Tab-separated table of C-alpha atoms in Angstrom:
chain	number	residue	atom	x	y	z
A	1	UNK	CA	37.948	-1.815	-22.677
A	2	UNK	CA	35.810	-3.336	-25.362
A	3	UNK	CA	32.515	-1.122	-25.895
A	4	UNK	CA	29.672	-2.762	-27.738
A	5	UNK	CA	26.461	-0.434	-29.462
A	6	UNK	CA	23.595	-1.153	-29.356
A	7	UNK	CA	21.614	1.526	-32.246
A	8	UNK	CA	18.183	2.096	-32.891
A	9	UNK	CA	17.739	4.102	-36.492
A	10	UNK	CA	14.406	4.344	-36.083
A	11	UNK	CA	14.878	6.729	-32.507
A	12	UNK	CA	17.754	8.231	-32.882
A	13	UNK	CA	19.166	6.350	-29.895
A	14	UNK	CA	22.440	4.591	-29.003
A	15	UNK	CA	23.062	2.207	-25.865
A	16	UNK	CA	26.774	1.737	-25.251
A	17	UNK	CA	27.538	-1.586	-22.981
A	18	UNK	CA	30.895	-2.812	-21.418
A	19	UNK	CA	31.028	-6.269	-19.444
A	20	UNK	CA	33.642	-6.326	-16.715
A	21	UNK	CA	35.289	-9.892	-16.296
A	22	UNK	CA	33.354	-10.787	-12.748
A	23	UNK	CA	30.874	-10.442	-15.184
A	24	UNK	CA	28.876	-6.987	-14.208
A	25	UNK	CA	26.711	-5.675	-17.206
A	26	UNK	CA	27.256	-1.573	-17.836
A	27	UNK	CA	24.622	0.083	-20.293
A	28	UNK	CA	24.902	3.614	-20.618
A	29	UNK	CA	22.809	5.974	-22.666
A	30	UNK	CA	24.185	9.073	-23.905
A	31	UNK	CA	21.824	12.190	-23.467
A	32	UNK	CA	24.171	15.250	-24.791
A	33	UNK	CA	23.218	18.435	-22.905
A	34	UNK	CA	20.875	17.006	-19.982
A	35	UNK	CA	20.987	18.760	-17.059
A	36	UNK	CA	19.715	15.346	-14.913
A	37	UNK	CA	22.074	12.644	-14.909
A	38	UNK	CA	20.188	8.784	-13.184
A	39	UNK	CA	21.618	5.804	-12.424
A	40	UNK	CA	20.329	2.634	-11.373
A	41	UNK	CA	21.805	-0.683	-10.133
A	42	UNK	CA	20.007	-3.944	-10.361
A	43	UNK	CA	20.237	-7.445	-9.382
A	44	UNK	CA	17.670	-10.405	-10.736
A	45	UNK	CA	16.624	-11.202	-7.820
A	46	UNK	CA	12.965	-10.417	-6.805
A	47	UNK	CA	10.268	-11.916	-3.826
A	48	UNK	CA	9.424	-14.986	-6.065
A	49	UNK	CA	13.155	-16.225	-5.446
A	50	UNK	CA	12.658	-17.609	-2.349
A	51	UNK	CA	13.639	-21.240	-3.191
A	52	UNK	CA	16.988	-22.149	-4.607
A	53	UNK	CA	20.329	-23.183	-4.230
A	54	UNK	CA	22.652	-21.331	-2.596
A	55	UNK	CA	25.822	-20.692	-4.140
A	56	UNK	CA	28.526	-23.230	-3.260
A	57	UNK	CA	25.801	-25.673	-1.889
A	58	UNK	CA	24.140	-28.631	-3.142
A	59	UNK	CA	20.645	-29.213	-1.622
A	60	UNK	CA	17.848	-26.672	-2.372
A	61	UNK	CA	17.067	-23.819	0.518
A	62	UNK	CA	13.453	-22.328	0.903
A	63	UNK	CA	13.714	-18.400	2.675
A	64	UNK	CA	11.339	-16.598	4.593
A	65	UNK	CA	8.656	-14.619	2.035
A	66	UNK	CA	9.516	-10.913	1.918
A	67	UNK	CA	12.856	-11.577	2.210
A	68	UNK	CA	14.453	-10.118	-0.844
A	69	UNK	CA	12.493	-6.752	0.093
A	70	UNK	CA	13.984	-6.984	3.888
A	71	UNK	CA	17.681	-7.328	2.231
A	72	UNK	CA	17.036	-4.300	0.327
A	73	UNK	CA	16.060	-2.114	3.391
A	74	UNK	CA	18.848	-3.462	5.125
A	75	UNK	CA	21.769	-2.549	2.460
A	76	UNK	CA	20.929	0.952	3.189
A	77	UNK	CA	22.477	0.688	7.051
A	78	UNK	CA	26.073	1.352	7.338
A	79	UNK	CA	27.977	1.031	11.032
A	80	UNK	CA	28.946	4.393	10.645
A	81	UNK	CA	26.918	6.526	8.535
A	82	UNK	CA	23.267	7.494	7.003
A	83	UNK	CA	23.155	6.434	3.460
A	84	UNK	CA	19.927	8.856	3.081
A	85	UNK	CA	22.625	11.516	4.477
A	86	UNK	CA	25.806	10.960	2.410
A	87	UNK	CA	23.448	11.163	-0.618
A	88	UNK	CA	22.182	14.339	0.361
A	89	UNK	CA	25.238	16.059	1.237
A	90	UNK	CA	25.540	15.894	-2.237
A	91	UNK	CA	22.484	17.052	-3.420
A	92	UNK	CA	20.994	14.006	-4.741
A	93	UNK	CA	18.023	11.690	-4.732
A	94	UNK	CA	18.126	8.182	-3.660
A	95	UNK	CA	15.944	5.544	-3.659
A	96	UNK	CA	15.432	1.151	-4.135
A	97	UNK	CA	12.373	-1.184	-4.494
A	98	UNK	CA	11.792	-4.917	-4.911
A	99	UNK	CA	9.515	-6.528	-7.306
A	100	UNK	CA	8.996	-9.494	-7.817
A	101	UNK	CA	12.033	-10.116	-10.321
A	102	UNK	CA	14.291	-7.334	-9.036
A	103	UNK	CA	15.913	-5.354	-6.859
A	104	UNK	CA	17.470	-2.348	-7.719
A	105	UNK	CA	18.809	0.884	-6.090
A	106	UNK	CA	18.925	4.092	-7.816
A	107	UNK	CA	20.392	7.690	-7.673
A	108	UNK	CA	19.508	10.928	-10.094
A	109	UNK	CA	21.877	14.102	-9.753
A	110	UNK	CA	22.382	17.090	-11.463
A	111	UNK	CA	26.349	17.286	-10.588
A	112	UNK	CA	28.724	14.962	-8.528
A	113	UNK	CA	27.571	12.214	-10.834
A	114	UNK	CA	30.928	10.511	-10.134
A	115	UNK	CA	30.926	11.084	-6.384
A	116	UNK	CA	27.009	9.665	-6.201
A	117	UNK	CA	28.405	6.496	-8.591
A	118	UNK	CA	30.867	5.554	-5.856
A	119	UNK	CA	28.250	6.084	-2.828
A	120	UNK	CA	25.613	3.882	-4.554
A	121	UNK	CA	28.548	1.413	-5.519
A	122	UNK	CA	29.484	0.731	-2.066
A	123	UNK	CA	26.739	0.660	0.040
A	124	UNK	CA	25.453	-2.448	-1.962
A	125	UNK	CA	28.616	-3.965	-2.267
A	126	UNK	CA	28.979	-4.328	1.361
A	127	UNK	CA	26.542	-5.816	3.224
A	128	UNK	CA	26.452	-4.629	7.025
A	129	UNK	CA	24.114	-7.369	8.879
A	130	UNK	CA	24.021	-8.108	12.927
A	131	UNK	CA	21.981	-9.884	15.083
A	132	UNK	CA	20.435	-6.460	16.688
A	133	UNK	CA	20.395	-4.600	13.515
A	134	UNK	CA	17.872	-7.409	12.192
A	135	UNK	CA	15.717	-7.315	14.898
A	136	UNK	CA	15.562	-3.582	14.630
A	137	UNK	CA	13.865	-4.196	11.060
A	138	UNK	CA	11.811	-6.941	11.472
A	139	UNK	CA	9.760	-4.440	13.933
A	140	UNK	CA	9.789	-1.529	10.944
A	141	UNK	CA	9.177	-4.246	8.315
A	142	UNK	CA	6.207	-5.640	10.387
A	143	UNK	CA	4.547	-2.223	10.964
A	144	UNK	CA	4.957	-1.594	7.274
A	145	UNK	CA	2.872	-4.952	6.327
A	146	UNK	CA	0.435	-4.029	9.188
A	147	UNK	CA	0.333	-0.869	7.247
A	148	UNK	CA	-0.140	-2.201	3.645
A	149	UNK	CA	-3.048	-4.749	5.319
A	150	UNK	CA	-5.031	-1.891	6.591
A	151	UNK	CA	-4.903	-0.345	3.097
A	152	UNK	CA	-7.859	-0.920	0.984
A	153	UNK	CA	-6.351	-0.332	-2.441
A	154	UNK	CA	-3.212	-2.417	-1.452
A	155	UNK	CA	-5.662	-5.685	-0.075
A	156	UNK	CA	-7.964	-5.533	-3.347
A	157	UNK	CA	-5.203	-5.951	-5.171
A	158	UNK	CA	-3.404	-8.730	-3.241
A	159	UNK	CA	-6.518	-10.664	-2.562
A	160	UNK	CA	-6.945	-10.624	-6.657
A	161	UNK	CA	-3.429	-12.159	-7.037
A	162	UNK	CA	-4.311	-15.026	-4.593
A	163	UNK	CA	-7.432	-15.320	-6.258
A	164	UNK	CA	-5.894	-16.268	-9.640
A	165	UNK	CA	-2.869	-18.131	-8.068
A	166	UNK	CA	-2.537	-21.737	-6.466
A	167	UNK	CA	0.900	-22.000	-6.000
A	168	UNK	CA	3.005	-19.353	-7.242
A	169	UNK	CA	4.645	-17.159	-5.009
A	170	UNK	CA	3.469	-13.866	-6.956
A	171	UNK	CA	0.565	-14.278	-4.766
A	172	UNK	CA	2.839	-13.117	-1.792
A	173	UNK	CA	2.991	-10.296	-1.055
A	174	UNK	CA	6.566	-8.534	-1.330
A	175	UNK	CA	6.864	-7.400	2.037
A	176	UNK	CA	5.807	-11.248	3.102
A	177	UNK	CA	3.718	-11.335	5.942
A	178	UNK	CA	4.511	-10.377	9.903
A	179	UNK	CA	4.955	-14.250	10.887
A	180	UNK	CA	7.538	-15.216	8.026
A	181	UNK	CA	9.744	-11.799	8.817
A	182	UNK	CA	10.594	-13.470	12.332
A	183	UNK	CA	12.082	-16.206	10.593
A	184	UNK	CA	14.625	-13.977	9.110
A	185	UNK	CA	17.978	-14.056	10.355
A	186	UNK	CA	21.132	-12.398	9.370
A	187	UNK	CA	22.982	-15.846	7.884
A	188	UNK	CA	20.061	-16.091	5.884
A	189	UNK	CA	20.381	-12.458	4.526
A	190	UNK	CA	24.093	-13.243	4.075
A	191	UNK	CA	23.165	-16.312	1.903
A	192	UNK	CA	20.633	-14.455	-0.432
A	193	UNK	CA	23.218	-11.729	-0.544
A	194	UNK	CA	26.115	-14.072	-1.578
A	195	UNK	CA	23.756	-15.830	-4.413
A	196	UNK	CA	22.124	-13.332	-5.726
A	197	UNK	CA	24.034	-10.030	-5.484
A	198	UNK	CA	26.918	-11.124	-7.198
A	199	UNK	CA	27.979	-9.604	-10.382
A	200	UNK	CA	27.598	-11.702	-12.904
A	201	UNK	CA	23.610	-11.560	-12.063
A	202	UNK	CA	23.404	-7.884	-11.997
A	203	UNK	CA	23.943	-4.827	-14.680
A	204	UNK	CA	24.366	-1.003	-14.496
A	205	UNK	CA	22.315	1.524	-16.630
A	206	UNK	CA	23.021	5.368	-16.341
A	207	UNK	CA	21.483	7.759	-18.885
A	208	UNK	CA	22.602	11.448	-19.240
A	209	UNK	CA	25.896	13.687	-19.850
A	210	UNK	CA	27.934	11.482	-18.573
A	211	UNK	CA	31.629	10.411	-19.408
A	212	UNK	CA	31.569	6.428	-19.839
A	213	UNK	CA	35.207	5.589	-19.753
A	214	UNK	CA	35.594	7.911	-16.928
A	215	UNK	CA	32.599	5.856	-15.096
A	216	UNK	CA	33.509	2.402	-16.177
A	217	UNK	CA	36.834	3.030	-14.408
A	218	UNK	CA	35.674	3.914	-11.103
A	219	UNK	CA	32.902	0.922	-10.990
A	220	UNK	CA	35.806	-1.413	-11.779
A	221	UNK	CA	37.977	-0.312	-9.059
A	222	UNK	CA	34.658	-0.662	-6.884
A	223	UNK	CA	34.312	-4.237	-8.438
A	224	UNK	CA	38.068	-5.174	-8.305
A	225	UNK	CA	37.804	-7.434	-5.178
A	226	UNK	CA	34.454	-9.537	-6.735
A	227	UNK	CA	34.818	-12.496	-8.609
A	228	UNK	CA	32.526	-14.147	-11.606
A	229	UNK	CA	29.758	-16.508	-10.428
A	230	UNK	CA	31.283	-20.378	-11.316
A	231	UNK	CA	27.903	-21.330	-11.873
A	232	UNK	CA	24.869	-20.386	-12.790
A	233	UNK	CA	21.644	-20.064	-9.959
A	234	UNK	CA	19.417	-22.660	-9.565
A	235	UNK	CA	15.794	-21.138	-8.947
A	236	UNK	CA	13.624	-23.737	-7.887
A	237	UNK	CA	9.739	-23.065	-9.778
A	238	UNK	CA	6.230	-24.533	-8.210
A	239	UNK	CA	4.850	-25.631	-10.774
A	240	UNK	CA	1.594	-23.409	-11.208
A	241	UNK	CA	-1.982	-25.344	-12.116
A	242	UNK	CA	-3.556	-23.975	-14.741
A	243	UNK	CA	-7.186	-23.219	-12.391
A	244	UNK	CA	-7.798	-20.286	-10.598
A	245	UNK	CA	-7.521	-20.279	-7.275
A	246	UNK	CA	-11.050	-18.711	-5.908
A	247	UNK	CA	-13.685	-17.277	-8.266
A	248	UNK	CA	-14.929	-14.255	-5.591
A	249	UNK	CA	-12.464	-12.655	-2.667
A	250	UNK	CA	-14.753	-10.589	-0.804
A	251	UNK	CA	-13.464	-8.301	2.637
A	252	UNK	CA	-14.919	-5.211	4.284
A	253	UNK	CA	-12.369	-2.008	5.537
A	254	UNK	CA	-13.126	1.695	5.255
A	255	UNK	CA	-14.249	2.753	1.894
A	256	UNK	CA	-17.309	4.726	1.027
A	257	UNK	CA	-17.464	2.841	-2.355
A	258	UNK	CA	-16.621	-0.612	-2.774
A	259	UNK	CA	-13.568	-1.132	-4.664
A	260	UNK	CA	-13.090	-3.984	-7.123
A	261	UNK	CA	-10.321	-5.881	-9.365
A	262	UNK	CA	-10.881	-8.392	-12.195
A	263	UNK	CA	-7.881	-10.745	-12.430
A	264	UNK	CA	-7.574	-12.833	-15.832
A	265	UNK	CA	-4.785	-15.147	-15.078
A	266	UNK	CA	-2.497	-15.880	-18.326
A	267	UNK	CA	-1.856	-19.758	-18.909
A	268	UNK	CA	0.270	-19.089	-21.801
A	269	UNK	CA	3.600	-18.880	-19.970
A	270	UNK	CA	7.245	-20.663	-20.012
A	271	UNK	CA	9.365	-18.153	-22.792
A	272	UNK	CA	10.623	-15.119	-22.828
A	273	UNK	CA	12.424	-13.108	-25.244
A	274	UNK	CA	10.846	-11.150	-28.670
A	275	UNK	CA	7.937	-13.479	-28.509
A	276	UNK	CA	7.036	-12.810	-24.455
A	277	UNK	CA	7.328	-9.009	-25.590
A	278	UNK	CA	5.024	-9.621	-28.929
A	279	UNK	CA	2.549	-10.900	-25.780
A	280	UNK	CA	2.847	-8.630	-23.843
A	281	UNK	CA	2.068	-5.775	-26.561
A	282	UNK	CA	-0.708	-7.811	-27.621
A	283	UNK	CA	-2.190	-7.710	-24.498
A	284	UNK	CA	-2.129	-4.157	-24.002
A	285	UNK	CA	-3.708	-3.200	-27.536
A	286	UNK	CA	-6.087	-6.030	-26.472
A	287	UNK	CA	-7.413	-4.127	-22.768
A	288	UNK	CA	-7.219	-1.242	-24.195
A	289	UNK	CA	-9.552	-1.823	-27.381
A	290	UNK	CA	-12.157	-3.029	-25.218
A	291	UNK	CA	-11.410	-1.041	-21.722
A	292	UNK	CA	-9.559	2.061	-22.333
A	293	UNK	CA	-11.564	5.187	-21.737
A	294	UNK	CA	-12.530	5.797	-25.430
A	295	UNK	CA	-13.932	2.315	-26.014
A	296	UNK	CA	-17.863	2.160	-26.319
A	297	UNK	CA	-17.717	-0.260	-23.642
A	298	UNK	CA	-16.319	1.660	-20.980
A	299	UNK	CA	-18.848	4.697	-22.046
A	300	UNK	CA	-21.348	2.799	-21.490
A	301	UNK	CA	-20.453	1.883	-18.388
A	302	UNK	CA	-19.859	4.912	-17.029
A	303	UNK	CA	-23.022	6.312	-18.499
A	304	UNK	CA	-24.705	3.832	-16.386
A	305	UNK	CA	-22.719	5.173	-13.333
A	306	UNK	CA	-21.305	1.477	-12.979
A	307	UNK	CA	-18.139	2.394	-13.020
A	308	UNK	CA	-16.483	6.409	-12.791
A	309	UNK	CA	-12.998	7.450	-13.932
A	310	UNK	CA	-10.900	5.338	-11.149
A	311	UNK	CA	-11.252	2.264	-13.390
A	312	UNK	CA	-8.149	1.031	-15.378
A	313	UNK	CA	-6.287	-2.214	-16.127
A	314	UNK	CA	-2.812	-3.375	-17.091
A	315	UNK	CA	-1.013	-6.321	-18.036
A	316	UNK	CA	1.686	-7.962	-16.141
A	317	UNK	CA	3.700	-10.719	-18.129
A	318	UNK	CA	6.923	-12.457	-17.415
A	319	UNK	CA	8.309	-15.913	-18.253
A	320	UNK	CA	6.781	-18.002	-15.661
A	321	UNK	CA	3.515	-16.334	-14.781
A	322	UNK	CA	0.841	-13.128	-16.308
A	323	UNK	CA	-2.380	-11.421	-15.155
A	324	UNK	CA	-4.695	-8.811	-16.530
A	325	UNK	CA	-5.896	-7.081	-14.346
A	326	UNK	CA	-8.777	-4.193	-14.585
A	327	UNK	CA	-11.266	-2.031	-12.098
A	328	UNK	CA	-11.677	0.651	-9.893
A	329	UNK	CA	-14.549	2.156	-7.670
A	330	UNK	CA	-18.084	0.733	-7.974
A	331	UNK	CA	-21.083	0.458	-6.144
A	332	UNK	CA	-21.890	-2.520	-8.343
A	333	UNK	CA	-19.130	-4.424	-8.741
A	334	UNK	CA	-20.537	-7.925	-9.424
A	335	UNK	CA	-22.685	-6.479	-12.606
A	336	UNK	CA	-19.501	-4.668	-13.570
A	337	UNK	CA	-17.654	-8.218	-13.688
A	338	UNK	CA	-20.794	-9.748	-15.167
A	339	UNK	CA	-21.323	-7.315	-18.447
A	340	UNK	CA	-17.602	-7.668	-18.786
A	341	UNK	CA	-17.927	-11.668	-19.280
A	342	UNK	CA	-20.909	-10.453	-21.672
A	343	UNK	CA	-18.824	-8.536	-23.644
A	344	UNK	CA	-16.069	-10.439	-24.029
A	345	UNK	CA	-18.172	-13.035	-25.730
A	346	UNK	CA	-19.807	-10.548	-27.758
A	347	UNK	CA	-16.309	-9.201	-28.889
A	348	UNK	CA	-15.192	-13.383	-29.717
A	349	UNK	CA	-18.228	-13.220	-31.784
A	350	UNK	CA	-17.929	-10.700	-33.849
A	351	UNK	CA	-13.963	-9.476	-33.853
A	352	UNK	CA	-12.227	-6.831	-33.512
A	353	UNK	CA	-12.201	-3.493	-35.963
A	354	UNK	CA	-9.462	-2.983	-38.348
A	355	UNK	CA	-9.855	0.826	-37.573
A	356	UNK	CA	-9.840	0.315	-33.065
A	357	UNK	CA	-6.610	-1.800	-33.908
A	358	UNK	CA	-5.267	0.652	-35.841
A	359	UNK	CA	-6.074	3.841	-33.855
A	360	UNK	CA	-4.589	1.522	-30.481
A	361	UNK	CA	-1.060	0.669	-32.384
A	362	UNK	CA	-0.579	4.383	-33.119
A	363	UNK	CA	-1.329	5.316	-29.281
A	364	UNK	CA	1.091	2.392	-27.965
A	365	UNK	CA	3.627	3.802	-30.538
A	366	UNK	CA	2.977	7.416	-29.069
A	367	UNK	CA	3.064	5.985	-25.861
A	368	UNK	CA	6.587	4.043	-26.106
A	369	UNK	CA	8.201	7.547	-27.955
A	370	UNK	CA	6.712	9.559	-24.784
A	371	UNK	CA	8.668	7.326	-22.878
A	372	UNK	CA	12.322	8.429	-24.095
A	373	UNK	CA	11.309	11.475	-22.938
A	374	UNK	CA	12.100	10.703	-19.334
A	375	UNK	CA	15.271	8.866	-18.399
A	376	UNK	CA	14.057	7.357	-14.878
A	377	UNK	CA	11.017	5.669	-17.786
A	378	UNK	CA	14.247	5.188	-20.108
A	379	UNK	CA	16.256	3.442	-17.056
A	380	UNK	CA	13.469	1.385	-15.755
A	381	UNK	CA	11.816	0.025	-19.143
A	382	UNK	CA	15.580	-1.114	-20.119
A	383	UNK	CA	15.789	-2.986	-17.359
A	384	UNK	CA	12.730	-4.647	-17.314
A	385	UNK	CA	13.316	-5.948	-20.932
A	386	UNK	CA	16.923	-6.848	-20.320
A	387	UNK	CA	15.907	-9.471	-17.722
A	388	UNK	CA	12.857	-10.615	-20.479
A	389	UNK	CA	16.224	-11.524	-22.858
A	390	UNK	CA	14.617	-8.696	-25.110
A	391	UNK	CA	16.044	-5.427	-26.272
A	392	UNK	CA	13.689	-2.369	-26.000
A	393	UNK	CA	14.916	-0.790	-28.855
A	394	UNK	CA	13.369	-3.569	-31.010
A	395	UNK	CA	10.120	-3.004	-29.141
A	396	UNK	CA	9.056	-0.758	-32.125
A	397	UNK	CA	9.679	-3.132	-35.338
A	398	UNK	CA	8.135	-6.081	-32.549
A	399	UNK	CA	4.879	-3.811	-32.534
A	400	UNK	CA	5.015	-3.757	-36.432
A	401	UNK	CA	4.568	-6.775	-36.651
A	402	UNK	CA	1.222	-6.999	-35.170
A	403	UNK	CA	-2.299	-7.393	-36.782
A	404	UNK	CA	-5.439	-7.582	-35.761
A	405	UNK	CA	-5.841	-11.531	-35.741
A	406	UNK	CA	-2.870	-11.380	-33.619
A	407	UNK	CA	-5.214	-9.237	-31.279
A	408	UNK	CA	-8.337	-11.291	-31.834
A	409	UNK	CA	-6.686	-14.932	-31.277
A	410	UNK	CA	-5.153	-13.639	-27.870
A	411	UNK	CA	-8.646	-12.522	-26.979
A	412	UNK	CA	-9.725	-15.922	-27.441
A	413	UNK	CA	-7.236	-17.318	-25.395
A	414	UNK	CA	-6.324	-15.280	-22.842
A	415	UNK	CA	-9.939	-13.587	-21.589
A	416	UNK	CA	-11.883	-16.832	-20.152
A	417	UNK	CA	-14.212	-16.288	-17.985
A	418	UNK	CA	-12.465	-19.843	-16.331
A	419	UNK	CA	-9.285	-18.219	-15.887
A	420	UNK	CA	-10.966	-14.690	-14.243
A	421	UNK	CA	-11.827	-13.889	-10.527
A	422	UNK	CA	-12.954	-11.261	-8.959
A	423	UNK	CA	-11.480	-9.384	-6.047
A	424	UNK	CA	-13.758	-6.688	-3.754
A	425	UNK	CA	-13.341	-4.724	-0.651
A	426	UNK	CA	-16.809	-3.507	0.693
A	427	UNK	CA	-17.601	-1.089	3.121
A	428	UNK	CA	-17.782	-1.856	6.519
């Protein structure tokens, strides 16, 4: 068993990683004397994948939305037993979600870590899909989207995706919508399942006390039977204009206040890797100069009583698409959207301080080093980079190399008030 380390001097840290020959990625993270042991199994394979070619076809194959999401809810149904229960009998948490890149399925233990390993191991391993079973779900499925539409804080949000986006299918929701989950079949799950969840397009990442040849042994007899991928996926992109799609998205549910989101759709896509991360860091010093709750800006917003302390932002940023996206509660929300144009210009203008980049580099750093601190954070983060073709333990020396032009020329390019919309649910 060849065991490759991956050291950070700067943390004190160590990720040890083992490839199996079917081509299944194990990362492990030693954490000497923790009590909590978490382990989490992903596969790169999100809601955006819904065109490509299937594995041992030739012609591309376009899937109901929401798919991906549906084929995680059904892994969890065995013929003969409750997943939720077998995990409990053990005295352990377990849980999945989709994203829009990923699926993944996690545990976190205090003993049995071995015994939990080997539950989670099979239960995604072996797909369990009938005719009746399906229909089952598309009626929970469909109640859950009827759910999430009836939601103010979830529609806000999705009507500020479509807003930015034309074509790409980040504007879908997850879930997908009630009228695409009939299309779903079970030789459709079957051919997502056979693409996507094979081995060579997943990896394994457990952080704790944990023995690692002890666990590499028992996911390898799990994995024995599953052969490396031939060839790689084919994902079929749209190919994404670079307008917005609609300036205002206005809708009226129960609030008391409205609610509001400002989308800033990033046009500076198509990499990955160190400089996607530099980006993305970028971007967050960026929002948070001018928007985090400390700024003059926001102070003088909420002084105003424009905005109160709902309102916050973050960045989303992968290879093929990236938002901003910033708000809260407001009973003005079209002034709110208006001073921020303002102040963007003002801020292109005149720059940005040496002493607000400097005082927002420290907090990121603080930030990232609060973050080792808990190993679901730990888990989750080293996924999300691993898929970016970036280590996070060169996140640190990539934030080092920051200045503040670096901050001031992605203000420039990034903020337009072209590339913005604005998203609002009023009362009704």
């Amino acid at each position: 068993m060849k065991i490759n380390t991956i050291k950070s001097k700067r943390l004190s840290e160590e990720i040890y990683n083992v490839e199996l020959n079917n081509g299944l990625k194990i990362f492990y993270m030693p954490k000497k004397n923790y009590v909590k042991k978490y382990a989490i199994y992903s596969t790169n394979y999100g809601s955006i994948d819904n065109n490509f070619v299937p594995i041992g076809e030739s012609k591309e194959t376009i899937v109901p939305e929401g798919i991906a999401h549906f084929l995680e809810h059904k892994l969890f149904e065995e013929p003969d037993v409750n997943i939720f229960d077998e995990f409990a009998k053990l005295g352990s948490y377990v849980n999945a979600f989709t994203s829009n890149t990923q699926t993944a399925y996690l545990f976190s233990c205090v003993d049995k870590f071995y015994e939990n390993l080997k539950l989670l191991l099979c239960f995604v391993q072996d797909p369990y899909f009938t005719d009746e079973n399906v229909e089952k779900e598309k009626g929970i499925i469909q109640q859950e989207i009827r759910m999430y539409n009836d939601s103010p804080d979830w529609k806000v949000y999705t009507n500020c995706l479509s807003g930015m986006y034309v074509k790409h299918p980040v504007k879908i929701d997850i879930a997908g919508t009630v009228e695409s989950i009939r299309d779903i079949n079970k030789d459709l799950l079957y051919k997502c399942y056979n693409t996507f969840y094979n081995p060579s397009n997943m990896l394994l990442f457990m952080i704790g006390d944990i023995d690692l040849e002890k666990a590499v042994n028992i996911i390898s007899e799990k994995q024995k039977k599953t052969e490396k991928l031939g060839e790689e996926i084919l994902r079929v992109k749209v190919k994404e204009p670079g307008t917005i799609n609609e300036t205002i998205i206005e809708e009226k549910l129960s609030v008391s206040i409205p609610l509001f989101y400002i989308g800033y759709k990033d046009l500076d896509v198509g990499y990955d890797g160190e400089k996607l991360v530099h980006k993305e860091i970028c971007s967050n010093i960026l929002l948070e100069i001018l928007f985090g709750n400390s700024s003059d800006f926001y102070k003088e917003l909420y002084e105003e009583g424009l905005i109160n302390d709902s309102f916050g932002f973050q960045y989303i940023g992968h290879r093929d698409y990236g938002h901003a996206i910033l708000g809260g509660e407001s009973n003005s929300p079209k002034e709110v959207y208006n001073r921020i144009k303002q102040n963007l210009e003002n801020i292109i203008s005149k720059g940005i301080s040496e002493e607000d980049f400097n005082r927002t580099k420290k907090k990121l750093i603080g930030y990232h080093l609060m973050d080792f601190n808990s190993i679901e954070n730990v888990a989750t983060s080293f996924i999300n980079y691993f898929y970016k073709k970036y280590s996070m333990h060169e996140y640190l020396n990539t934030l080092d190399k920051i200045n503040v032009g670096d901050i001031e020329e992605r203000c420039r390019s990034f903020l337009k008030k072209e590339s913005s919309c604005l998203s609002i649910v009023n009362p009704k």
